[in-house]
Amino acid sequence: MELQYILLFLTALFIVFQKFTQDRYNAKRSSGVFMFSGMISFFAMCFFMAVNRDWTWSDELILPALFFGLAYAASTVFVVMAIKCGSLAKTTLITSYSLLVPAFAGLIILREPLGIPMLVGMVLLVVSLWLTNHQKASPDAPNEKVTLKWIIYLILAFVGNGMCATVQKLTPHYLGADINQNLYMIAALGLSSAVLIVASFLTKETGLKETVKVGLPLSFLCGLFNGAVNYLVIYLNPFIPASVMFPVLSAGEIILIVPYSLLVRREKFTVAQWAGFAVGVVSVVLLNL
């Protein structure tokens, strides 16, 4: 069991490493988000191709591949765009709450019980969001504007990321535990890569040569981290209950991203915001107890 929890910690670390690479791309390039996201998806697909051993295709894999591919494309693009126009720490905190999507899917579709800890966690979630986004301007901590653009990108990233986890949660339930999830992930990530790269050309993104030059090493790393995260989540599902795994991953993501935001991004947080981050960690732990 110790090995599984070591792998769980590595999964949380890899999630944060993805944010690092996406943030570094934003620091170097102001365009080419679709192309960069398409390259991330492609390298994540390559990861699954490297670890897959069974290439027997089944038509029942089409639906999970389709849903995951489109959700993944939305999540990858809009996380990058949200980080570009907003706080990295706040974006990470709020997108970590996307575990609510598979949690509600479990409640509504799988008829999982709704306990008091989850209700308390939802209340604390509201408190956390208010604390992290509500502050008075001051000379030492100027009020960071929350733009409509950032909110829209954040919602789309939230839904996309949540739907990815939901597909992974529901697929074995409906298609059987022995379903080859690696294979539908390859198809899904291939679809996502194609959609994103085509979108890059349709929207006439500028400076694609520079995007590829700057984004290639970063997308390679991000894609490998993303592939590893999804592979480990699929692997750990039978060993660690979702009520433990998703809260730990979300809380770990919040905790690990704050030092980077402080030391590299030079973001400044008020006492209320620090309290909000702390309440956020407690809320994600309670949500699925």
PDB file of C-alpha atoms in Angstrom:
ATOM      1  CA  MET A   1       0.000   0.000   0.000  1.00  0.00           C
ATOM      2  CA  GLU A   2       2.950   2.334   0.659  1.00  0.00           C
ATOM      3  CA  LEU A   3       3.891   2.134  -3.032  1.00  0.00           C
ATOM      4  CA  GLN A   4       0.429   3.321  -4.044  1.00  0.00           C
ATOM      5  CA  TYR A   5       0.678   6.386  -1.809  1.00  0.00           C
ATOM      6  CA  ILE A   6       4.150   7.171  -3.141  1.00  0.00           C
ATOM      7  CA  LEU A   7       2.660   7.045  -6.639  1.00  0.00           C
ATOM      8  CA  LEU A   8      -0.195   9.278  -5.459  1.00  0.00           C
ATOM      9  CA  PHE A   9       2.314  11.882  -4.273  1.00  0.00           C
ATOM     10  CA  LEU A  10       4.130  11.665  -7.623  1.00  0.00           C
ATOM     11  CA  THR A  11       0.797  12.171  -9.408  1.00  0.00           C
ATOM     12  CA  ALA A  12       0.168  15.398  -7.465  1.00  0.00           C
ATOM     13  CA  LEU A  13       3.727  16.518  -8.224  1.00  0.00           C
ATOM     14  CA  PHE A  14       3.298  15.830 -11.944  1.00  0.00           C
ATOM     15  CA  ILE A  15       0.053  17.859 -11.964  1.00  0.00           C
ATOM     16  CA  VAL A  16       1.967  20.833 -10.584  1.00  0.00           C
ATOM     17  CA  PHE A  17       4.830  20.307 -13.060  1.00  0.00           C
ATOM     18  CA  GLN A  18       2.264  20.659 -15.846  1.00  0.00           C
ATOM     19  CA  LYS A  19       1.301  24.068 -14.468  1.00  0.00           C
ATOM     20  CA  PHE A  20       4.993  25.048 -14.364  1.00  0.00           C
ATOM     21  CA  THR A  21       5.534  24.257 -18.036  1.00  0.00           C
ATOM     22  CA  GLN A  22       2.296  25.992 -19.084  1.00  0.00           C
ATOM     23  CA  ASP A  23       3.289  29.055 -17.078  1.00  0.00           C
ATOM     24  CA  ARG A  24       6.767  29.115 -18.636  1.00  0.00           C
ATOM     25  CA  TYR A  25       5.219  29.004 -22.113  1.00  0.00           C
ATOM     26  CA  ASN A  26       2.999  31.976 -21.236  1.00  0.00           C
ATOM     27  CA  ALA A  27       6.083  33.856 -20.056  1.00  0.00           C
ATOM     28  CA  LYS A  28       7.741  33.376 -23.454  1.00  0.00           C
ATOM     29  CA  ARG A  29       4.836  33.502 -25.906  1.00  0.00           C
ATOM     30  CA  SER A  30       1.595  35.503 -26.053  1.00  0.00           C
ATOM     31  CA  SER A  31       0.031  33.476 -28.876  1.00  0.00           C
ATOM     32  CA  GLY A  32      -0.128  29.966 -30.294  1.00  0.00           C
ATOM     33  CA  VAL A  33      -2.189  28.487 -27.446  1.00  0.00           C
ATOM     34  CA  PHE A  34      -4.029  26.011 -29.706  1.00  0.00           C
ATOM     35  CA  MET A  35      -0.805  24.769 -31.325  1.00  0.00           C
ATOM     36  CA  PHE A  36       0.989  24.499 -27.979  1.00  0.00           C
ATOM     37  CA  SER A  37      -1.969  22.614 -26.465  1.00  0.00           C
ATOM     38  CA  GLY A  38      -2.098  20.330 -29.493  1.00  0.00           C
ATOM     39  CA  MET A  39       1.566  19.460 -29.016  1.00  0.00           C
ATOM     40  CA  ILE A  40       0.941  18.680 -25.325  1.00  0.00           C
ATOM     41  CA  SER A  41      -1.888  16.345 -26.323  1.00  0.00           C
ATOM     42  CA  PHE A  42       0.293  14.670 -28.945  1.00  0.00           C
ATOM     43  CA  PHE A  43       3.109  13.935 -26.497  1.00  0.00           C
ATOM     44  CA  ALA A  44       0.609  12.666 -23.902  1.00  0.00           C
ATOM     45  CA  MET A  45      -0.667  10.298 -26.619  1.00  0.00           C
ATOM     46  CA  CYS A  46       2.917   9.165 -27.271  1.00  0.00           C
ATOM     47  CA  PHE A  47       3.255   8.361 -23.561  1.00  0.00           C
ATOM     48  CA  PHE A  48       0.228   6.041 -23.687  1.00  0.00           C
ATOM     49  CA  MET A  49       1.439   4.460 -26.920  1.00  0.00           C
ATOM     50  CA  ALA A  50       4.730   3.649 -25.182  1.00  0.00           C
ATOM     51  CA  VAL A  51       3.070   1.950 -22.200  1.00  0.00           C
ATOM     52  CA  ASN A  52       0.234   0.185 -24.061  1.00  0.00           C
ATOM     53  CA  ARG A  53       0.625  -3.534 -24.770  1.00  0.00           C
ATOM     54  CA  ASP A  54      -2.804  -4.594 -26.084  1.00  0.00           C
ATOM     55  CA  TRP A  55      -3.814  -3.099 -29.442  1.00  0.00           C
ATOM     56  CA  THR A  56      -7.103  -4.958 -29.865  1.00  0.00           C
ATOM     57  CA  TRP A  57      -9.700  -2.294 -30.715  1.00  0.00           C
ATOM     58  CA  SER A  58     -13.335  -2.509 -29.618  1.00  0.00           C
ATOM     59  CA  ASP A  59     -16.151  -0.262 -30.861  1.00  0.00           C
ATOM     60  CA  GLU A  60     -17.327   0.311 -27.291  1.00  0.00           C
ATOM     61  CA  LEU A  61     -14.195   2.427 -26.781  1.00  0.00           C
ATOM     62  CA  ILE A  62     -15.457   5.062 -29.254  1.00  0.00           C
ATOM     63  CA  LEU A  63     -17.697   6.989 -26.842  1.00  0.00           C
ATOM     64  CA  PRO A  64     -15.204   7.340 -23.950  1.00  0.00           C
ATOM     65  CA  ALA A  65     -12.490   8.249 -26.475  1.00  0.00           C
ATOM     66  CA  LEU A  66     -14.730  10.937 -28.007  1.00  0.00           C
ATOM     67  CA  PHE A  67     -15.856  12.448 -24.696  1.00  0.00           C
ATOM     68  CA  PHE A  68     -12.398  12.368 -23.107  1.00  0.00           C
ATOM     69  CA  GLY A  69     -10.719  13.787 -26.219  1.00  0.00           C
ATOM     70  CA  LEU A  70     -13.012  16.813 -26.446  1.00  0.00           C
ATOM     71  CA  ALA A  71     -12.925  17.434 -22.691  1.00  0.00           C
ATOM     72  CA  TYR A  72      -9.129  17.135 -22.676  1.00  0.00           C
ATOM     73  CA  ALA A  73      -8.816  19.632 -25.522  1.00  0.00           C
ATOM     74  CA  ALA A  74     -10.986  22.155 -23.660  1.00  0.00           C
ATOM     75  CA  SER A  75      -9.136  21.639 -20.389  1.00  0.00           C
ATOM     76  CA  THR A  76      -5.648  21.973 -21.904  1.00  0.00           C
ATOM     77  CA  VAL A  77      -6.419  25.116 -23.906  1.00  0.00           C
ATOM     78  CA  PHE A  78      -8.381  27.017 -21.295  1.00  0.00           C
ATOM     79  CA  VAL A  79      -6.019  26.278 -18.401  1.00  0.00           C
ATOM     80  CA  VAL A  80      -3.201  27.867 -20.420  1.00  0.00           C
ATOM     81  CA  MET A  81      -5.412  30.858 -21.296  1.00  0.00           C
ATOM     82  CA  ALA A  82      -6.617  31.274 -17.697  1.00  0.00           C
ATOM     83  CA  ILE A  83      -3.041  31.278 -16.385  1.00  0.00           C
ATOM     84  CA  LYS A  84      -2.142  33.830 -19.062  1.00  0.00           C
ATOM     85  CA  CYS A  85      -4.673  36.425 -17.880  1.00  0.00           C
ATOM     86  CA  GLY A  86      -4.984  35.624 -14.165  1.00  0.00           C
ATOM     87  CA  SER A  87      -3.285  34.424 -11.010  1.00  0.00           C
ATOM     88  CA  LEU A  88      -1.535  31.070 -11.309  1.00  0.00           C
ATOM     89  CA  ALA A  89      -2.296  30.155  -7.689  1.00  0.00           C
ATOM     90  CA  LYS A  90      -5.968  31.123  -7.906  1.00  0.00           C
ATOM     91  CA  THR A  91      -6.370  29.330 -11.228  1.00  0.00           C
ATOM     92  CA  THR A  92      -4.799  26.216  -9.737  1.00  0.00           C
ATOM     93  CA  LEU A  93      -6.971  26.411  -6.621  1.00  0.00           C
ATOM     94  CA  ILE A  94     -10.246  26.769  -8.496  1.00  0.00           C
ATOM     95  CA  THR A  95      -9.506  24.219 -11.224  1.00  0.00           C
ATOM     96  CA  SER A  96      -8.572  21.760  -8.469  1.00  0.00           C
ATOM     97  CA  TYR A  97     -12.236  21.885  -7.468  1.00  0.00           C
ATOM     98  CA  SER A  98     -13.097  20.162 -10.737  1.00  0.00           C
ATOM     99  CA  LEU A  99     -13.262  16.997  -8.606  1.00  0.00           C
ATOM    100  CA  LEU A 100     -16.808  18.230  -7.902  1.00  0.00           C
ATOM    101  CA  VAL A 101     -17.778  17.132 -11.420  1.00  0.00           C
ATOM    102  CA  PRO A 102     -16.960  13.398 -10.948  1.00  0.00           C
ATOM    103  CA  ALA A 103     -18.211  13.681  -7.359  1.00  0.00           C
ATOM    104  CA  PHE A 104     -21.653  14.843  -8.523  1.00  0.00           C
ATOM    105  CA  ALA A 105     -21.580  12.240 -11.297  1.00  0.00           C
ATOM    106  CA  GLY A 106     -21.126   9.644  -8.580  1.00  0.00           C
ATOM    107  CA  LEU A 107     -24.003  11.082  -6.562  1.00  0.00           C
ATOM    108  CA  ILE A 108     -26.446  11.407  -9.451  1.00  0.00           C
ATOM    109  CA  ILE A 109     -25.484   8.571 -11.813  1.00  0.00           C
ATOM    110  CA  LEU A 110     -23.936   5.974  -9.514  1.00  0.00           C
ATOM    111  CA  ARG A 111     -26.238   6.808  -6.555  1.00  0.00           C
ATOM    112  CA  GLU A 112     -23.347   7.272  -4.145  1.00  0.00           C
ATOM    113  CA  PRO A 113     -24.392   8.532  -0.669  1.00  0.00           C
ATOM    114  CA  LEU A 114     -24.203  12.208   0.230  1.00  0.00           C
ATOM    115  CA  GLY A 115     -22.639  12.570   3.672  1.00  0.00           C
ATOM    116  CA  ILE A 116     -22.248  15.424   6.106  1.00  0.00           C
ATOM    117  CA  PRO A 117     -18.505  15.842   5.345  1.00  0.00           C
ATOM    118  CA  MET A 118     -19.331  16.546   1.687  1.00  0.00           C
ATOM    119  CA  LEU A 119     -21.935  19.140   2.659  1.00  0.00           C
ATOM    120  CA  VAL A 120     -19.443  20.819   5.003  1.00  0.00           C
ATOM    121  CA  GLY A 121     -16.832  20.667   2.253  1.00  0.00           C
ATOM    122  CA  MET A 122     -19.161  22.474  -0.173  1.00  0.00           C
ATOM    123  CA  VAL A 123     -19.766  25.254   2.344  1.00  0.00           C
ATOM    124  CA  LEU A 124     -16.024  25.602   2.938  1.00  0.00           C
ATOM    125  CA  LEU A 125     -15.503  25.659  -0.829  1.00  0.00           C
ATOM    126  CA  VAL A 126     -17.720  28.746  -1.109  1.00  0.00           C
ATOM    127  CA  VAL A 127     -15.865  30.363   1.814  1.00  0.00           C
ATOM    128  CA  SER A 128     -12.496  29.539   0.236  1.00  0.00           C
ATOM    129  CA  LEU A 129     -13.423  31.050  -3.125  1.00  0.00           C
ATOM    130  CA  TRP A 130     -14.697  34.219  -1.439  1.00  0.00           C
ATOM    131  CA  LEU A 131     -11.549  34.615   0.683  1.00  0.00           C
ATOM    132  CA  THR A 132      -9.118  34.039  -2.191  1.00  0.00           C
ATOM    133  CA  ASN A 133     -10.892  36.462  -4.539  1.00  0.00           C
ATOM    134  CA  HIS A 134     -12.166  39.175  -2.194  1.00  0.00           C
ATOM    135  CA  GLN A 135      -9.615  41.728  -1.004  1.00  0.00           C
ATOM    136  CA  LYS A 136      -9.319  45.435  -0.470  1.00  0.00           C
ATOM    137  CA  ALA A 137      -6.722  47.359  -2.418  1.00  0.00           C
ATOM    138  CA  SER A 138      -3.737  48.667  -0.495  1.00  0.00           C
ATOM    139  CA  PRO A 139      -0.276  50.072  -1.377  1.00  0.00           C
ATOM    140  CA  ASP A 140       1.365  46.793  -0.298  1.00  0.00           C
ATOM    141  CA  ALA A 141      -1.199  44.462  -1.829  1.00  0.00           C
ATOM    142  CA  PRO A 142      -2.961  46.099  -4.769  1.00  0.00           C
ATOM    143  CA  ASN A 143      -6.287  44.612  -5.770  1.00  0.00           C
ATOM    144  CA  GLU A 144      -5.785  42.115  -8.575  1.00  0.00           C
ATOM    145  CA  LYS A 145      -8.579  42.505 -11.113  1.00  0.00           C
ATOM    146  CA  VAL A 146     -10.790  39.523 -11.746  1.00  0.00           C
ATOM    147  CA  THR A 147     -11.735  39.860 -15.398  1.00  0.00           C
ATOM    148  CA  LEU A 148     -14.694  38.336 -17.219  1.00  0.00           C
ATOM    149  CA  LYS A 149     -12.255  36.742 -19.665  1.00  0.00           C
ATOM    150  CA  TRP A 150     -10.429  34.952 -16.836  1.00  0.00           C
ATOM    151  CA  ILE A 151     -13.721  33.732 -15.338  1.00  0.00           C
ATOM    152  CA  ILE A 152     -14.901  32.321 -18.685  1.00  0.00           C
ATOM    153  CA  TYR A 153     -11.590  30.560 -19.337  1.00  0.00           C
ATOM    154  CA  LEU A 154     -11.621  29.220 -15.779  1.00  0.00           C
ATOM    155  CA  ILE A 155     -15.149  27.805 -16.097  1.00  0.00           C
ATOM    156  CA  LEU A 156     -14.305  26.069 -19.381  1.00  0.00           C
ATOM    157  CA  ALA A 157     -11.071  24.637 -17.923  1.00  0.00           C
ATOM    158  CA  PHE A 158     -12.980  23.523 -14.822  1.00  0.00           C
ATOM    159  CA  VAL A 159     -15.657  21.705 -16.832  1.00  0.00           C
ATOM    160  CA  GLY A 160     -13.143  20.150 -19.241  1.00  0.00           C
ATOM    161  CA  ASN A 161     -10.874  18.882 -16.476  1.00  0.00           C
ATOM    162  CA  GLY A 162     -13.812  17.612 -14.450  1.00  0.00           C
ATOM    163  CA  MET A 163     -15.268  15.748 -17.419  1.00  0.00           C
ATOM    164  CA  CYS A 164     -11.915  14.037 -18.036  1.00  0.00           C
ATOM    165  CA  ALA A 165     -11.990  12.614 -14.507  1.00  0.00           C
ATOM    166  CA  THR A 166     -15.676  11.728 -14.897  1.00  0.00           C
ATOM    167  CA  VAL A 167     -15.054   9.718 -18.071  1.00  0.00           C
ATOM    168  CA  GLN A 168     -12.243   7.823 -16.347  1.00  0.00           C
ATOM    169  CA  LYS A 169     -14.513   7.136 -13.379  1.00  0.00           C
ATOM    170  CA  LEU A 170     -17.606   6.007 -15.306  1.00  0.00           C
ATOM    171  CA  THR A 171     -15.992   4.044 -18.143  1.00  0.00           C
ATOM    172  CA  PRO A 172     -14.968   0.962 -16.079  1.00  0.00           C
ATOM    173  CA  HIS A 173     -18.380   1.052 -14.361  1.00  0.00           C
ATOM    174  CA  TYR A 174     -20.293   0.734 -17.635  1.00  0.00           C
ATOM    175  CA  LEU A 175     -17.826  -1.162 -19.833  1.00  0.00           C
ATOM    176  CA  GLY A 176     -16.195  -3.414 -17.237  1.00  0.00           C
ATOM    177  CA  ALA A 177     -13.044  -3.230 -15.133  1.00  0.00           C
ATOM    178  CA  ASP A 178     -11.040  -5.150 -17.742  1.00  0.00           C
ATOM    179  CA  ILE A 179     -11.590  -2.531 -20.466  1.00  0.00           C
ATOM    180  CA  ASN A 180      -8.368  -1.392 -22.140  1.00  0.00           C
ATOM    181  CA  GLN A 181      -8.286   2.204 -20.917  1.00  0.00           C
ATOM    182  CA  ASN A 182      -4.849   2.805 -22.419  1.00  0.00           C
ATOM    183  CA  LEU A 183      -6.242   2.238 -25.901  1.00  0.00           C
ATOM    184  CA  TYR A 184      -9.181   4.619 -25.612  1.00  0.00           C
ATOM    185  CA  MET A 185      -6.811   7.196 -24.094  1.00  0.00           C
ATOM    186  CA  ILE A 186      -4.611   6.911 -27.202  1.00  0.00           C
ATOM    187  CA  ALA A 187      -7.643   7.472 -29.433  1.00  0.00           C
ATOM    188  CA  ALA A 188      -8.890  10.346 -27.243  1.00  0.00           C
ATOM    189  CA  LEU A 189      -5.548  12.142 -27.174  1.00  0.00           C
ATOM    190  CA  GLY A 190      -5.119  11.636 -30.912  1.00  0.00           C
ATOM    191  CA  LEU A 191      -8.540  13.230 -31.460  1.00  0.00           C
ATOM    192  CA  SER A 192      -7.642  16.083 -29.114  1.00  0.00           C
ATOM    193  CA  SER A 193      -4.338  16.693 -30.931  1.00  0.00           C
ATOM    194  CA  ALA A 194      -6.078  16.840 -34.309  1.00  0.00           C
ATOM    195  CA  VAL A 195      -8.836  19.180 -33.060  1.00  0.00           C
ATOM    196  CA  LEU A 196      -6.372  21.579 -31.436  1.00  0.00           C
ATOM    197  CA  ILE A 197      -3.934  21.723 -34.363  1.00  0.00           C
ATOM    198  CA  VAL A 198      -6.768  22.260 -36.854  1.00  0.00           C
ATOM    199  CA  ALA A 199      -8.144  24.986 -34.566  1.00  0.00           C
ATOM    200  CA  SER A 200      -4.710  26.658 -34.651  1.00  0.00           C
ATOM    201  CA  PHE A 201      -4.881  26.965 -38.439  1.00  0.00           C
ATOM    202  CA  LEU A 202      -8.585  27.878 -38.560  1.00  0.00           C
ATOM    203  CA  THR A 203      -8.055  30.736 -36.085  1.00  0.00           C
ATOM    204  CA  LYS A 204      -4.941  31.792 -38.021  1.00  0.00           C
ATOM    205  CA  GLU A 205      -2.640  31.860 -35.025  1.00  0.00           C
ATOM    206  CA  THR A 206       0.401  33.999 -35.734  1.00  0.00           C
ATOM    207  CA  GLY A 207       4.055  33.060 -35.371  1.00  0.00           C
ATOM    208  CA  LEU A 208       3.543  29.292 -35.527  1.00  0.00           C
ATOM    209  CA  LYS A 209       7.222  28.637 -36.307  1.00  0.00           C
ATOM    210  CA  GLU A 210       8.226  30.505 -33.155  1.00  0.00           C
ATOM    211  CA  THR A 211       5.470  28.731 -31.211  1.00  0.00           C
ATOM    212  CA  VAL A 212       6.843  25.341 -32.248  1.00  0.00           C
ATOM    213  CA  LYS A 213      10.424  26.401 -31.523  1.00  0.00           C
ATOM    214  CA  VAL A 214       9.629  27.762 -28.050  1.00  0.00           C
ATOM    215  CA  GLY A 215       6.846  25.332 -27.203  1.00  0.00           C
ATOM    216  CA  LEU A 216       8.375  22.043 -28.364  1.00  0.00           C
ATOM    217  CA  PRO A 217      10.518  21.279 -25.286  1.00  0.00           C
ATOM    218  CA  LEU A 218       7.869  22.642 -22.901  1.00  0.00           C
ATOM    219  CA  SER A 219       5.026  20.734 -24.575  1.00  0.00           C
ATOM    220  CA  PHE A 220       7.155  17.569 -24.572  1.00  0.00           C
ATOM    221  CA  LEU A 221       7.636  17.830 -20.799  1.00  0.00           C
ATOM    222  CA  CYS A 222       4.030  18.858 -20.163  1.00  0.00           C
ATOM    223  CA  GLY A 223       2.713  16.054 -22.350  1.00  0.00           C
ATOM    224  CA  LEU A 224       4.795  13.446 -20.553  1.00  0.00           C
ATOM    225  CA  PHE A 225       3.683  14.784 -17.161  1.00  0.00           C
ATOM    226  CA  ASN A 226       0.064  14.772 -18.311  1.00  0.00           C
ATOM    227  CA  GLY A 227       0.311  11.264 -19.704  1.00  0.00           C
ATOM    228  CA  ALA A 228       1.880  10.074 -16.459  1.00  0.00           C
ATOM    229  CA  VAL A 229      -0.875  11.719 -14.395  1.00  0.00           C
ATOM    230  CA  ASN A 230      -3.656  10.061 -16.386  1.00  0.00           C
ATOM    231  CA  TYR A 231      -1.874   6.700 -16.430  1.00  0.00           C
ATOM    232  CA  LEU A 232      -1.292   6.782 -12.668  1.00  0.00           C
ATOM    233  CA  VAL A 233      -4.898   7.797 -11.955  1.00  0.00           C
ATOM    234  CA  ILE A 234      -6.132   4.855 -14.026  1.00  0.00           C
ATOM    235  CA  TYR A 235      -3.635   2.530 -12.308  1.00  0.00           C
ATOM    236  CA  LEU A 236      -4.461   3.728  -8.776  1.00  0.00           C
ATOM    237  CA  ASN A 237      -8.253   3.603  -9.152  1.00  0.00           C
ATOM    238  CA  PRO A 238      -8.560  -0.051  -8.002  1.00  0.00           C
ATOM    239  CA  PHE A 239      -6.196   0.474  -5.040  1.00  0.00           C
ATOM    240  CA  ILE A 240      -7.182   3.848  -3.589  1.00  0.00           C
ATOM    241  CA  PRO A 241     -10.818   4.942  -3.151  1.00  0.00           C
ATOM    242  CA  ALA A 242     -11.854   8.014  -5.126  1.00  0.00           C
ATOM    243  CA  SER A 243     -12.864   9.603  -1.815  1.00  0.00           C
ATOM    244  CA  VAL A 244      -9.174   9.562  -0.859  1.00  0.00           C
ATOM    245  CA  MET A 245      -7.404   9.973  -4.190  1.00  0.00           C
ATOM    246  CA  PHE A 246      -9.069  13.053  -5.680  1.00  0.00           C
ATOM    247  CA  PRO A 247      -9.050  15.167  -2.491  1.00  0.00           C
ATOM    248  CA  VAL A 248      -5.394  14.312  -1.851  1.00  0.00           C
ATOM    249  CA  LEU A 249      -4.452  15.220  -5.436  1.00  0.00           C
ATOM    250  CA  SER A 250      -6.364  18.499  -5.258  1.00  0.00           C
ATOM    251  CA  ALA A 251      -4.985  19.470  -1.860  1.00  0.00           C
ATOM    252  CA  GLY A 252      -1.473  18.490  -2.919  1.00  0.00           C
ATOM    253  CA  GLU A 253      -1.777  20.593  -6.056  1.00  0.00           C
ATOM    254  CA  ILE A 254      -2.781  23.666  -4.042  1.00  0.00           C
ATOM    255  CA  ILE A 255      -0.009  23.201  -1.471  1.00  0.00           C
ATOM    256  CA  LEU A 256       2.741  22.589  -4.029  1.00  0.00           C
ATOM    257  CA  ILE A 257       1.800  25.479  -6.344  1.00  0.00           C
ATOM    258  CA  VAL A 258       1.924  28.224  -3.689  1.00  0.00           C
ATOM    259  CA  PRO A 259       5.753  28.278  -3.243  1.00  0.00           C
ATOM    260  CA  TYR A 260       6.163  28.569  -7.024  1.00  0.00           C
ATOM    261  CA  SER A 261       3.643  31.422  -7.172  1.00  0.00           C
ATOM    262  CA  LEU A 262       5.487  33.250  -4.386  1.00  0.00           C
ATOM    263  CA  LEU A 263       9.090  32.655  -5.452  1.00  0.00           C
ATOM    264  CA  VAL A 264       8.849  32.671  -9.262  1.00  0.00           C
ATOM    265  CA  ARG A 265       5.661  34.537 -10.154  1.00  0.00           C
ATOM    266  CA  ARG A 266       6.169  37.000  -7.252  1.00  0.00           C
ATOM    267  CA  GLU A 267       2.457  36.906  -6.474  1.00  0.00           C
ATOM    268  CA  LYS A 268       1.467  38.567  -3.189  1.00  0.00           C
ATOM    269  CA  PHE A 269      -1.298  37.210  -0.976  1.00  0.00           C
ATOM    270  CA  THR A 270      -3.202  38.903   1.828  1.00  0.00           C
ATOM    271  CA  VAL A 271      -3.950  37.260   5.167  1.00  0.00           C
ATOM    272  CA  ALA A 272      -7.496  36.586   3.952  1.00  0.00           C
ATOM    273  CA  GLN A 273      -6.172  34.894   0.817  1.00  0.00           C
ATOM    274  CA  TRP A 274      -3.795  32.719   2.840  1.00  0.00           C
ATOM    275  CA  ALA A 275      -6.782  31.730   4.967  1.00  0.00           C
ATOM    276  CA  GLY A 276      -8.688  31.006   1.757  1.00  0.00           C
ATOM    277  CA  PHE A 277      -5.987  28.650   0.522  1.00  0.00           C
ATOM    278  CA  ALA A 278      -5.976  26.854   3.893  1.00  0.00           C
ATOM    279  CA  VAL A 279      -9.767  26.533   3.906  1.00  0.00           C
ATOM    280  CA  GLY A 280      -9.555  25.306   0.310  1.00  0.00           C
ATOM    281  CA  VAL A 281      -7.258  22.459   1.324  1.00  0.00           C
ATOM    282  CA  VAL A 282      -9.653  21.460   4.112  1.00  0.00           C
ATOM    283  CA  SER A 283     -12.656  21.663   1.792  1.00  0.00           C
ATOM    284  CA  VAL A 284     -11.236  19.383  -0.908  1.00  0.00           C
ATOM    285  CA  VAL A 285     -10.339  16.800   1.744  1.00  0.00           C
ATOM    286  CA  LEU A 286     -13.854  16.877   3.191  1.00  0.00           C
ATOM    287  CA  LEU A 287     -15.701  16.810  -0.136  1.00  0.00           C
ATOM    288  CA  ASN A 288     -15.399  13.049  -0.601  1.00  0.00           C
ATOM    289  CA  LEU A 289     -14.917  11.712   2.919  1.00  0.00           C
TER     290      LEU A 289
END
